[in-house]
PDB file of C-alpha atoms and ligand atoms in Angstrom:
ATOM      1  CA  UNK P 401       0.000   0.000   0.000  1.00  0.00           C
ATOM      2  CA  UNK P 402       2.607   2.462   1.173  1.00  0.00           C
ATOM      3  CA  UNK P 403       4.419   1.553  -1.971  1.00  0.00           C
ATOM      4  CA  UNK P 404       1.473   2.543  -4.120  1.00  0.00           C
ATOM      5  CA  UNK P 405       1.224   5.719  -2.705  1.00  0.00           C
ATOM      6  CA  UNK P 406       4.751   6.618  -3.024  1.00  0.00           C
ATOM      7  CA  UNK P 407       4.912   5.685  -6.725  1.00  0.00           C
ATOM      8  CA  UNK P 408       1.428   8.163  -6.639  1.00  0.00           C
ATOM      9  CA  UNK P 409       3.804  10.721  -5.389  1.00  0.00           C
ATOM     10  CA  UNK P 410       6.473  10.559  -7.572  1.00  0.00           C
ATOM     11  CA  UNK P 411       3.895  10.637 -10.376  1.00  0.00           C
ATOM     12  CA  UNK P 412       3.031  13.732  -9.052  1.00  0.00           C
ATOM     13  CA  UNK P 413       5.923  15.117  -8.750  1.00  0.00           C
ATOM     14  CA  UNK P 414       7.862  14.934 -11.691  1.00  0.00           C
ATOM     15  CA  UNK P 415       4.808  16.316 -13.399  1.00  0.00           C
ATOM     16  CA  UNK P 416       4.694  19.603 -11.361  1.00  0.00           C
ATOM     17  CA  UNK P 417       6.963  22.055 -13.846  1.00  0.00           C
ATOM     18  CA  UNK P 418      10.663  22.581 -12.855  1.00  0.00           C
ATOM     19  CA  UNK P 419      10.359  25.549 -11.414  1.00  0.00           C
ATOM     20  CA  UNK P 420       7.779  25.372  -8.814  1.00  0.00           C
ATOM     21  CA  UNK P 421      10.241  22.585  -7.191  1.00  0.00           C
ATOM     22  CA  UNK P 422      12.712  24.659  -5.897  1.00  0.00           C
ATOM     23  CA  UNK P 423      10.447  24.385  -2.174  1.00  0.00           C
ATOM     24  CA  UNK P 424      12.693  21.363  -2.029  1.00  0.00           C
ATOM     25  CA  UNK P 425      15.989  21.625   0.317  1.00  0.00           C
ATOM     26  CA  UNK P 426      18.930  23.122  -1.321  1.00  0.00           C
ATOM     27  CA  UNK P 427      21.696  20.550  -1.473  1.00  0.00           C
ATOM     28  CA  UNK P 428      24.704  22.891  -0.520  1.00  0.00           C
ATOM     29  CA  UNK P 429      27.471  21.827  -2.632  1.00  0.00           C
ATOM     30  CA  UNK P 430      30.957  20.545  -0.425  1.00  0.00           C
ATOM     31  CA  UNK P 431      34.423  21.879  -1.223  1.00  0.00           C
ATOM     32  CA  UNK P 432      36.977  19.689  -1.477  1.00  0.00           C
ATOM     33  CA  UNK P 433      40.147  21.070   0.177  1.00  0.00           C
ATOM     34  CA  UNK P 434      43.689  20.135   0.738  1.00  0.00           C
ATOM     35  CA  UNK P 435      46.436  21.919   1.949  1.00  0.00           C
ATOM     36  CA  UNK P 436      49.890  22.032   0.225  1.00  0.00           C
ATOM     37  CA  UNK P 437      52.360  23.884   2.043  1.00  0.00           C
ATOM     38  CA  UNK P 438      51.339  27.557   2.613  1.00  0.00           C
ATOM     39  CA  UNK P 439      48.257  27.020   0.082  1.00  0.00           C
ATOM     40  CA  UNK P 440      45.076  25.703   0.326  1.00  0.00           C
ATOM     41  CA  UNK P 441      43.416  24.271  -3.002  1.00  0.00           C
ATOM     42  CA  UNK P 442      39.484  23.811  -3.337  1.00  0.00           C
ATOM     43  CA  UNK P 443      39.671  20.660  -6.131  1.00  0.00           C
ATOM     44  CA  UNK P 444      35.824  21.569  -6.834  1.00  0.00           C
ATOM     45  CA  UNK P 445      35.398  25.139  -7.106  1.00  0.00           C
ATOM     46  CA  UNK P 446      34.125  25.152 -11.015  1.00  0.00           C
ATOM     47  CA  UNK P 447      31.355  22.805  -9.985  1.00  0.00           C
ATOM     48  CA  UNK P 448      30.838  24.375  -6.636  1.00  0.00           C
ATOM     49  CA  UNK P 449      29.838  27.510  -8.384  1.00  0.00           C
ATOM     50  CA  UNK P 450      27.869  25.550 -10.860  1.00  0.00           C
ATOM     51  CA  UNK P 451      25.732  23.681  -8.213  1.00  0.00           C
ATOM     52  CA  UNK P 452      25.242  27.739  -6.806  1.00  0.00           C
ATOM     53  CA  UNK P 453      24.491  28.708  -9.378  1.00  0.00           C
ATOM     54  CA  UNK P 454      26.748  31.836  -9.781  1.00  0.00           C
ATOM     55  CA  UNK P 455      29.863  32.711 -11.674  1.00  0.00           C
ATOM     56  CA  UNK P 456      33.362  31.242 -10.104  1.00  0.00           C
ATOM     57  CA  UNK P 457      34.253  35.410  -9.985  1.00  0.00           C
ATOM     58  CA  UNK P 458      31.373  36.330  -7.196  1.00  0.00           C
ATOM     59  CA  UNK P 459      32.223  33.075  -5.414  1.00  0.00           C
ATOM     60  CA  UNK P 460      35.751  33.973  -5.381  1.00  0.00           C
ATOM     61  CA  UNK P 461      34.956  37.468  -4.331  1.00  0.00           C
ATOM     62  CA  UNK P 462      32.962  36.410  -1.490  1.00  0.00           C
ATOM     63  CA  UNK P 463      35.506  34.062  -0.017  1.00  0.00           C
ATOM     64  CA  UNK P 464      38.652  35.652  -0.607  1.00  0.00           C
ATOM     65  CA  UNK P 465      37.080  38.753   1.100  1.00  0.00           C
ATOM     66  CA  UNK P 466      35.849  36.494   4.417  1.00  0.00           C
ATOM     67  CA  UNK P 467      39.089  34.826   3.996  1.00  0.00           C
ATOM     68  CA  UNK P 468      41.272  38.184   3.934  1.00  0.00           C
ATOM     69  CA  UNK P 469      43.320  36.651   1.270  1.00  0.00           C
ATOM     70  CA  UNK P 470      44.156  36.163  -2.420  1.00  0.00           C
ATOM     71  CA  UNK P 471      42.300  33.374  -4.307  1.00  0.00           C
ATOM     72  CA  UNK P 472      43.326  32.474  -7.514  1.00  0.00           C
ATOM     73  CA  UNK P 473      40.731  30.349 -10.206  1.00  0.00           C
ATOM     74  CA  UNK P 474      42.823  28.931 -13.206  1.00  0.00           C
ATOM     75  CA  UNK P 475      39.722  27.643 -14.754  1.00  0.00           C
ATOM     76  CA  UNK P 476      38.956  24.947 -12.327  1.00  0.00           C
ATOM     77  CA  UNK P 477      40.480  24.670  -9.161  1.00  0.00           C
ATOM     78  CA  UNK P 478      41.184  28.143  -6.709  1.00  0.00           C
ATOM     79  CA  UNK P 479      44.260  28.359  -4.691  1.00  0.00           C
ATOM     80  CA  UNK P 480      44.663  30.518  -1.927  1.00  0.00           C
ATOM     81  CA  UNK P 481      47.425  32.059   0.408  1.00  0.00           C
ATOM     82  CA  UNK P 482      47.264  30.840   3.682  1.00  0.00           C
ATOM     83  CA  UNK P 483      45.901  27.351   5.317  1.00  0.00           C
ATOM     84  CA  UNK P 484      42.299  26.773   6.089  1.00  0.00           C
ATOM     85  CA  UNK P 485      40.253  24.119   7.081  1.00  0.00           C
ATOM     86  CA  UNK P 486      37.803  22.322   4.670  1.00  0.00           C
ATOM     87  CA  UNK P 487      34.933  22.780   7.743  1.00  0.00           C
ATOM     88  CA  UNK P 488      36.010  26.638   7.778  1.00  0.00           C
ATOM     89  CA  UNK P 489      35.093  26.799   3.981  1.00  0.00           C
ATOM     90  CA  UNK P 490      32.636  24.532   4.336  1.00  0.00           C
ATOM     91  CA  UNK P 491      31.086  27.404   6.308  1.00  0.00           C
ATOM     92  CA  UNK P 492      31.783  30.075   4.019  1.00  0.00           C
ATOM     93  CA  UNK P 493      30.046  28.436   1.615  1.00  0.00           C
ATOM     94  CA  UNK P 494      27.122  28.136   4.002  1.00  0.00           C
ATOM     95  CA  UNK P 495      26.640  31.661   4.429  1.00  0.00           C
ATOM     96  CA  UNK P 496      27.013  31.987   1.168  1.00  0.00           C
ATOM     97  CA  UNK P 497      24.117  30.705   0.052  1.00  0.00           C
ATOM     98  CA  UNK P 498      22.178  31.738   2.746  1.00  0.00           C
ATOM     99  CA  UNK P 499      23.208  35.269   1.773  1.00  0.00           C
ATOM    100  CA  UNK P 500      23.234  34.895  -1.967  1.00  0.00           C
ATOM    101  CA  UNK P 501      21.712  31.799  -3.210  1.00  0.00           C
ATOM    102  CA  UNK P 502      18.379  30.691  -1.475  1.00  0.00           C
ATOM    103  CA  UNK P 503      15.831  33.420  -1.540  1.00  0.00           C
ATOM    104  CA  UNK P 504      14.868  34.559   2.204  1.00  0.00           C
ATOM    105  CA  UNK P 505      10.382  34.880   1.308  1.00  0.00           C
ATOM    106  CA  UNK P 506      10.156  30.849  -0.602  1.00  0.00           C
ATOM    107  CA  UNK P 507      13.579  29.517   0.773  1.00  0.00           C
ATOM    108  CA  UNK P 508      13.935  28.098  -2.556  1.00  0.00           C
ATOM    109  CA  UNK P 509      17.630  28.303  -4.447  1.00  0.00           C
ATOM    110  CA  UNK P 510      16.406  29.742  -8.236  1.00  0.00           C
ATOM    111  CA  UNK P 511      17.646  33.473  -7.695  1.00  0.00           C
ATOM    112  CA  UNK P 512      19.524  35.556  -9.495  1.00  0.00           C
ATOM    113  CA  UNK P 513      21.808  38.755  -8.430  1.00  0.00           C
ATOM    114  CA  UNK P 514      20.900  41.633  -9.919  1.00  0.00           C
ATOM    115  CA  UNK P 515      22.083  45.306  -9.612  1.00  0.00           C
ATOM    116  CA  UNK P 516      19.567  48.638 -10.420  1.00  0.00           C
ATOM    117  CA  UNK P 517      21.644  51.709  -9.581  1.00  0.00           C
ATOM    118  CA  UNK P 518      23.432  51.704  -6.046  1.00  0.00           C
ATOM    119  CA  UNK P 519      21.330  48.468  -4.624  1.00  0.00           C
ATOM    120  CA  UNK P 520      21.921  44.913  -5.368  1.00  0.00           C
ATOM    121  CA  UNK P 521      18.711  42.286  -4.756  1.00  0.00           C
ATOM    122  CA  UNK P 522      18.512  38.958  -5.037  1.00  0.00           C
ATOM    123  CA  UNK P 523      15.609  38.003  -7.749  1.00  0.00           C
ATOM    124  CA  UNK P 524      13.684  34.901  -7.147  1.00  0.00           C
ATOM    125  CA  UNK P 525      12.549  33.121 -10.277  1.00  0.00           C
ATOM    126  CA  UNK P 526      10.458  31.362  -8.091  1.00  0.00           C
ATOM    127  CA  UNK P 527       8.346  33.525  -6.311  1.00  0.00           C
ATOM    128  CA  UNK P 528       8.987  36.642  -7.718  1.00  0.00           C
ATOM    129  CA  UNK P 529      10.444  38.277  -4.611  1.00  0.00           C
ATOM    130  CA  UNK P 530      13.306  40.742  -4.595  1.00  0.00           C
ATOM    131  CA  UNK P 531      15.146  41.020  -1.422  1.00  0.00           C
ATOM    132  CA  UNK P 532      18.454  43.679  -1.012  1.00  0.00           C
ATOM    133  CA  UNK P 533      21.336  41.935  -0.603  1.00  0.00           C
ATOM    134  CA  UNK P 534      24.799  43.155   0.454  1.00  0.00           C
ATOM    135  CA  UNK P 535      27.354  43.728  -2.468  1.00  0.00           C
ATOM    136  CA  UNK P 536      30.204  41.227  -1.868  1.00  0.00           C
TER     137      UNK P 536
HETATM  138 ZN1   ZN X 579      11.327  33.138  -3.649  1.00  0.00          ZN
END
């Protein structure tokens, strides 16, 4: 019986359009890091921005700034001055998308950053909200 009415479900759910899912949980993507020497190296930082959904530039931005050091993106993989933690990036990235990614009326992660004049909102496709947002 219960299995019925989970197969019900997913019937009903993959035929609800695309973007009326994005209620669902944001998966927030995980950095890989290692350290090498004085450097630390995030392995996954092209598809970490992917999964945000934001250019590799305004994720770099955002941590090198909470970081207080120079990040550099050759494409794929960003190195950085200095040694931090996986779990201390890990964070970063946290507030990251709670800042930039996931839109704070719906909670759901299809938003875009846009800037009008002096102010910078986040726009949710979803809902249709814009909320400011601080310039990184
Ligand atoms: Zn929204």
């Amino acid at each position: 019986m219960e299995e019925e009415y989970i197969k019900s479900l997913d019937r009903a759910l993959s035929m609800i359009p695309k973007r009326t899912t994005s209620g669902e949980r944001f998966e927030e993507p995980k950095p890989e890091v290692t350290v090498f020497g004085t450097r630390t190296v995030i392995h996954n930082f092209n598809e970490l921005a992917r999964r945000l959904n934001r250019s590799p530039q305004h994720v770099l931005k955002f941590l090198s700034k909470e970081m207080a050091t120079a990040g550099t993106y050759d494409g794929q993989r960003v190195y950085f001055q200095g040694k931090f933690h996986e779990a201390t990036i890990g964070q970063l990235i946290h507030i990251y998308v709670t800042r930039y990614v996931i839109c704070p009326i719906c909670k759901g992660p299809d938003t875009k950053i846009e800037k009008s004049g002096r102010f910078t909102t986040l726009t949710c496709e979803a809902c249709g909200a814009k909320s400011p947002v601080k310039p990184v």
